[in-house]
XYZ file of C-alpha atoms in Angstrom:
425
model
C 68.374 -17.148 -9.786
C 69.256 -19.599 -7.399
C 68.068 -19.834 -3.970
C 71.854 -18.096 -2.481
C 71.589 -15.563 -5.484
C 68.340 -14.619 -4.083
C 69.191 -14.655 -0.784
C 72.239 -11.853 -1.871
C 69.960 -9.955 -3.673
C 67.610 -9.955 -0.881
C 69.912 -8.918 1.676
C 70.781 -5.642 -1.016
C 67.294 -4.836 -0.840
C 67.187 -4.622 2.767
C 70.343 -2.854 2.997
C 68.749 -0.439 0.843
C 65.863 0.135 3.097
C 67.674 0.068 6.250
C 69.603 2.839 5.638
C 67.021 4.653 3.723
C 63.857 6.786 5.338
C 62.058 6.675 1.569
C 59.178 4.019 1.570
C 60.283 0.245 1.473
C 57.364 -0.397 -1.993
C 59.469 2.674 -3.321
C 62.954 1.264 -3.015
C 62.150 -2.628 -4.199
C 60.391 -0.837 -7.284
C 63.703 1.445 -7.708
C 66.258 -1.775 -7.300
C 64.631 -4.029 -9.312
C 64.144 -1.727 -12.209
C 68.340 -1.178 -12.471
C 68.727 -5.145 -11.768
C 66.116 -6.285 -14.659
C 67.852 -10.302 -15.416
C 65.652 -10.349 -12.150
C 62.691 -12.130 -13.637
C 59.148 -12.022 -11.511
C 59.238 -15.483 -10.308
C 62.934 -14.692 -8.579
C 61.715 -10.536 -7.159
C 58.638 -12.744 -5.603
C 61.021 -14.637 -3.699
C 63.245 -11.411 -3.165
C 60.578 -9.970 -1.560
C 58.950 -12.458 0.005
C 62.365 -12.841 2.428
C 62.399 -9.284 3.005
C 58.943 -8.684 3.261
C 59.638 -11.314 6.162
C 61.645 -9.271 8.214
C 60.093 -6.321 7.584
C 56.577 -7.667 9.302
C 59.346 -8.541 12.117
C 61.833 -6.063 13.040
C 60.652 -4.865 16.223
C 60.690 -8.750 17.204
C 64.600 -9.208 15.276
C 65.890 -6.591 17.039
C 65.045 -7.856 20.460
C 66.380 -10.787 19.777
C 69.856 -9.424 18.505
C 69.864 -6.901 21.207
C 69.485 -9.421 23.516
C 72.258 -11.258 22.296
C 74.706 -8.575 21.360
C 74.049 -9.214 17.895
C 74.392 -5.994 15.829
C 70.859 -5.856 13.386
C 72.635 -5.995 10.136
C 70.648 -7.072 6.873
C 72.888 -10.781 7.133
C 71.781 -10.775 10.845
C 67.966 -9.905 10.330
C 67.998 -12.236 7.358
C 69.491 -15.111 9.431
C 67.476 -15.189 12.865
C 64.053 -15.243 10.639
C 64.852 -17.820 8.760
C 66.334 -19.237 12.660
C 62.524 -18.386 13.354
C 60.788 -19.951 10.181
C 62.377 -23.347 10.754
C 65.877 -23.511 9.463
C 68.529 -25.450 10.981
C 72.059 -23.174 12.014
C 73.525 -26.246 9.274
C 71.029 -25.127 6.622
C 71.173 -21.482 6.843
C 75.431 -22.416 6.752
C 74.248 -24.090 3.067
C 72.326 -21.343 2.262
C 75.542 -18.339 2.339
C 77.494 -20.188 -0.126
C 79.807 -17.909 -1.784
C 79.802 -17.533 -4.832
C 79.921 -15.481 -8.256
C 76.160 -14.868 -7.390
C 75.340 -16.256 -3.771
C 76.534 -13.902 -0.406
C 79.517 -14.418 1.150
C 80.174 -17.833 3.998
C 79.021 -17.303 7.642
C 80.982 -15.338 9.912
C 81.765 -17.093 12.955
C 79.993 -14.432 15.122
C 77.123 -15.332 12.430
C 77.249 -19.021 12.906
C 77.171 -18.696 16.520
C 74.384 -16.399 16.173
C 72.421 -19.046 14.882
C 73.284 -21.050 17.061
C 72.120 -19.206 19.933
C 69.147 -18.877 18.181
C 68.236 -22.761 18.273
C 64.941 -23.478 20.282
C 63.782 -20.359 20.367
C 60.826 -18.983 18.847
C 60.171 -15.552 17.912
C 57.671 -14.817 20.556
C 58.949 -13.751 23.866
C 57.522 -13.602 27.267
C 60.206 -10.767 28.522
C 59.456 -8.648 24.817
C 57.360 -5.418 25.942
C 53.644 -4.808 24.038
C 55.234 -2.527 21.609
C 57.568 -5.345 19.831
C 54.784 -7.851 20.702
C 52.258 -5.315 18.542
C 55.287 -4.343 16.014
C 55.126 -0.330 16.925
C 56.826 2.296 17.940
C 57.142 2.904 21.535
C 54.889 6.094 21.372
C 52.109 4.918 19.530
C 50.884 2.364 22.066
C 49.117 4.122 24.103
C 47.283 5.941 21.175
C 46.694 2.257 19.362
C 45.460 1.307 23.166
C 42.971 3.804 23.348
C 41.872 3.163 20.105
C 41.093 -0.028 20.112
C 40.573 -1.194 23.694
C 40.635 -5.070 24.754
C 40.708 -5.298 20.399
C 43.763 -4.276 21.175
C 45.700 -7.895 20.372
C 43.852 -8.463 17.541
C 43.509 -5.486 15.169
C 47.398 -5.954 15.757
C 47.963 -9.414 14.617
C 45.475 -8.288 11.468
C 47.391 -5.349 10.918
C 50.663 -7.738 10.299
C 48.480 -9.857 7.715
C 49.373 -9.680 4.305
C 46.897 -8.222 2.723
C 44.732 -9.242 -0.635
C 44.913 -8.253 -3.848
C 41.358 -6.419 -3.964
C 40.116 -5.030 -7.679
C 37.590 -2.276 -8.875
C 35.560 -3.490 -11.380
C 34.620 -0.052 -14.010
C 31.312 0.353 -15.084
C 32.151 2.177 -17.579
C 34.104 -0.327 -19.132
C 31.693 -4.106 -17.709
C 29.385 -5.294 -15.060
C 31.069 -6.967 -12.333
C 30.155 -10.217 -13.605
C 31.756 -9.492 -17.113
C 34.842 -9.054 -15.005
C 34.886 -11.617 -13.198
C 34.770 -13.750 -16.690
C 37.667 -11.752 -17.576
C 40.078 -12.424 -15.358
C 39.327 -16.267 -15.257
C 40.261 -16.335 -18.618
C 43.764 -15.431 -17.174
C 43.684 -17.892 -15.092
C 42.393 -14.900 -11.908
C 39.760 -16.487 -9.986
C 38.077 -13.381 -8.068
C 35.395 -13.279 -5.614
C 33.091 -10.507 -4.771
C 34.479 -8.002 -2.299
C 32.032 -7.843 0.795
C 31.128 -4.315 1.123
C 32.219 -2.474 -2.065
C 29.660 -3.323 -5.067
C 31.892 -2.876 -7.499
C 34.680 -4.903 -5.677
C 36.558 -7.838 -6.517
C 39.051 -10.669 -4.358
C 41.769 -12.579 -5.882
C 44.243 -14.181 -2.885
C 47.911 -13.314 -2.778
C 49.503 -11.347 -5.029
C 48.637 -11.620 -8.672
C 50.167 -11.044 -12.292
C 46.641 -8.868 -12.235
C 48.516 -6.004 -14.577
C 49.784 -7.688 -17.272
C 46.114 -9.544 -18.734
C 44.166 -7.920 -21.220
C 41.373 -7.386 -17.962
C 43.217 -4.735 -16.300
C 45.089 -3.322 -19.885
C 42.154 -2.743 -21.470
C 40.251 -0.574 -18.388
C 38.129 -3.353 -16.881
C 39.305 -3.611 -13.747
C 41.369 -1.206 -11.598
C 43.434 -2.196 -8.454
C 41.885 -0.741 -5.626
C 41.198 -1.903 -2.188
C 38.231 -2.103 -1.234
C 37.873 0.019 1.877
C 39.385 3.285 -0.428
C 36.671 1.615 -2.720
C 34.126 2.598 -0.447
C 35.668 7.023 0.582
C 34.139 6.979 -3.067
C 30.997 5.120 -2.364
C 30.611 7.651 0.891
C 31.623 10.689 -1.192
C 27.873 10.248 -3.746
C 28.712 11.986 -6.635
C 26.082 11.463 -9.018
C 26.068 12.441 -13.013
C 25.714 15.963 -13.108
C 27.570 17.254 -10.342
C 31.029 18.886 -9.960
C 32.967 16.942 -8.233
C 36.500 18.250 -6.207
C 38.581 15.202 -5.567
C 41.433 17.568 -3.593
C 43.391 15.158 -2.888
C 43.651 13.532 -5.529
C 47.185 11.449 -5.744
C 47.315 8.934 -8.698
C 44.054 9.022 -8.671
C 41.921 6.521 -7.569
C 39.043 7.643 -5.866
C 39.071 10.149 -9.166
C 38.295 7.176 -11.712
C 36.338 5.819 -9.226
C 33.913 8.541 -8.836
C 33.765 9.420 -12.048
C 32.871 6.009 -12.867
C 29.820 6.678 -10.961
C 28.926 9.724 -12.367
C 28.927 7.810 -15.566
C 31.218 10.368 -17.693
C 28.561 13.227 -17.047
C 29.218 16.143 -14.708
C 32.635 17.970 -13.966
C 35.286 16.517 -11.780
C 38.776 18.150 -10.919
C 41.324 16.303 -10.206
C 43.665 18.394 -7.722
C 47.189 17.212 -6.252
C 50.535 19.625 -5.134
C 52.459 16.250 -7.703
C 52.604 17.002 -10.757
C 54.038 13.352 -11.586
C 51.110 11.781 -9.528
C 48.574 13.940 -11.443
C 50.249 13.360 -14.904
C 50.466 9.365 -14.118
C 46.570 9.678 -12.902
C 45.466 11.250 -16.410
C 47.327 7.429 -17.645
C 44.660 5.831 -15.165
C 41.831 8.164 -16.356
C 42.459 7.641 -20.310
C 42.378 3.766 -19.836
C 39.686 3.699 -17.468
C 37.596 5.872 -20.702
C 36.876 9.174 -18.278
C 36.789 12.151 -20.053
C 34.663 14.194 -17.738
C 37.780 15.136 -15.819
C 40.490 17.676 -15.442
C 43.415 18.440 -13.659
C 44.837 20.963 -11.199
C 48.142 21.163 -9.821
C 48.436 22.935 -6.260
C 51.125 25.595 -6.161
C 52.173 28.254 -3.884
C 50.016 30.909 -3.901
C 47.696 29.641 -6.250
C 44.475 31.221 -6.466
C 42.631 28.638 -8.121
C 40.641 27.415 -5.011
C 39.909 31.030 -4.506
C 38.309 31.866 -7.799
C 36.352 28.647 -7.873
C 34.818 29.635 -4.438
C 30.757 27.701 -3.175
C 30.868 26.119 -7.064
C 31.062 22.393 -6.273
C 28.781 20.016 -5.178
C 30.607 17.100 -3.377
C 34.811 17.800 -2.935
C 36.483 14.910 -1.437
C 39.426 15.398 1.143
C 41.700 12.196 1.313
C 44.407 13.784 3.123
C 47.792 13.588 3.640
C 47.911 10.963 6.997
C 50.212 8.924 8.656
C 49.428 5.404 6.420
C 48.805 3.599 9.753
C 45.206 2.059 8.143
C 48.618 0.479 5.491
C 50.527 -1.316 7.693
C 49.593 -4.871 6.573
C 50.447 -3.249 2.852
C 53.874 -1.202 4.740
C 55.395 -2.691 7.450
C 58.553 -0.683 7.372
C 55.999 2.670 7.451
C 55.152 1.486 11.356
C 58.874 2.509 12.497
C 59.467 4.883 10.555
C 56.400 6.918 11.727
C 57.717 9.550 14.632
C 55.128 11.648 17.073
C 56.857 14.800 14.904
C 55.591 13.780 11.933
C 52.176 13.053 13.321
C 51.707 16.436 14.559
C 52.856 18.168 11.427
C 50.361 16.430 9.902
C 47.257 17.019 11.274
C 48.712 20.587 11.852
C 48.604 20.302 7.620
C 45.121 17.989 7.282
C 43.687 20.915 9.630
C 45.250 23.732 6.912
C 44.039 21.895 3.965
C 40.122 21.092 5.215
C 40.036 24.653 5.686
C 41.380 25.862 1.819
C 39.154 22.947 0.429
C 35.331 24.244 2.251
C 35.923 27.188 0.660
C 34.505 24.351 -2.506
C 31.671 23.438 -1.532
C 28.471 25.130 -2.331
C 25.237 25.729 0.072
C 24.294 22.670 0.477
C 26.878 20.935 -0.642
C 29.204 17.968 1.464
C 32.646 17.597 2.144
C 33.670 14.225 2.565
C 37.086 13.882 5.108
C 38.955 11.183 4.798
C 42.202 8.974 5.557
C 44.108 5.979 5.498
C 44.573 6.046 9.222
C 43.418 4.149 12.602
C 43.989 7.257 15.465
C 41.719 9.377 16.607
C 44.371 12.237 16.199
C 43.627 11.997 12.335
C 40.136 11.353 12.429
C 37.851 12.062 15.362
C 39.308 14.754 16.500
C 40.489 16.368 12.901
C 36.462 16.777 12.948
C 36.085 17.681 16.042
C 37.904 20.316 15.804
C 36.687 21.626 11.884
C 33.446 21.562 13.190
C 33.897 24.211 15.947
C 35.707 26.423 13.164
C 33.315 26.242 10.809
C 29.935 25.745 12.487
C 28.694 26.172 9.087
C 29.073 22.530 8.455
C 27.165 19.413 10.078
C 27.978 16.010 10.515
C 25.421 13.900 8.295
C 24.984 9.668 9.308
C 26.012 7.577 6.159
C 23.430 6.292 3.557
C 26.588 3.911 1.810
C 27.479 1.471 1.625
C 24.167 -0.212 2.897
C 25.676 -2.058 5.038
C 27.174 0.361 6.971
C 23.988 3.335 7.015
C 23.136 4.995 9.737
C 26.942 4.966 11.148
C 28.044 8.551 12.361
C 31.302 8.161 10.481
C 32.896 5.461 8.389
C 35.724 3.344 10.686
C 37.079 0.850 8.900
C 40.351 -2.032 9.682
C 41.872 -5.081 8.680
C 40.601 -7.331 11.451
C 36.857 -5.714 11.120
C 35.940 -5.353 7.736
C 39.303 -6.819 6.311
C 40.195 -4.179 4.450
C 42.812 -1.500 4.937
C 42.175 1.219 7.625
C 40.386 4.186 6.570
C 37.994 6.933 7.791
C 35.742 9.055 6.369
C 33.365 11.322 7.488
C 30.033 13.432 5.327
C 30.729 16.853 6.892
C 27.303 19.002 5.025
C 27.617 22.665 4.837
C 24.033 24.831 5.302
C 22.041 26.421 2.351
């Protein structure tokens, strides 16, 4: 594709994202599936243009409102280009009419570029919520959580995330995985906290390589790996992954169990569980089964008190993944958060029944909000006094902490929370 063709595709993709409440990555995946002619390099170029807008969406919207310009996909990309060092003349050249290019700039769009000349993305008059690229309503919650570190935390959350891998010890060691990746031209470094983690800079075509396709490595953020480490699943145990999704943590726990014992991946979504089964097969896991949670399901009642470990990786706001999903920041509402916290409490009340006396329940989210984390745990303990909070023993560097709390600034991971709750014997 020509640069003009990439720009036209970026306009179309951004228009679809702006018009839909669906996650931007899901929309982009479908967008590119429907346009097989767009190659890998062009996909990356188009995605870079669009994600550049999404990461600065509130800033760009503030400028367009200030200049009384509608926030169309074209206007957003024009503004982003201007703040990235382009000139009005170069932008006009990029909007070249043709079979695959965007239509030329209108006079209003030309004037917009000219008005933005000499300005920077940041302006002293911008409110804090705009500066931090978050909804107005959530800023007090984030300020209460991070205090004086708020600005640094928000800056880290707006940076592109690295690509983390987890080595599958059922197939080889971390050193063997690093060597296998090196043969594919991928340089990986060990992660800071996870004993199985590897980190690559930027986005890499890992899934096309032999190491991934043979199940030696799996894509998984280091923070997600640490949640599985907190669970402490061991060979011979019975383990339930109650909100398994596509099975990332199920895979990790099965690996920790060395394929010995029994692990059940539960979820309300059959397509997600189907995806988990495919991943489990590729990884060489054969001690796991799936269970679809349906309305009126009596499975939890029948399985009460039978599990050594139960992981509840609860549905949450996803605030800890904003660096990967910048669009999610502006789609989240107060109503969403209220509904999610109620759902989390309900799930915990059901899942706790599965834990045997002396067993452990691990509650986890990819959120940085107290409402979904410490406050949720405190409320659970008040309802279920037979459980108590157990300090962490893993990861070793954080042993003794009461809960696991990770953030991009503090640990270079996505934002995660985990608490281990022990049932009395």
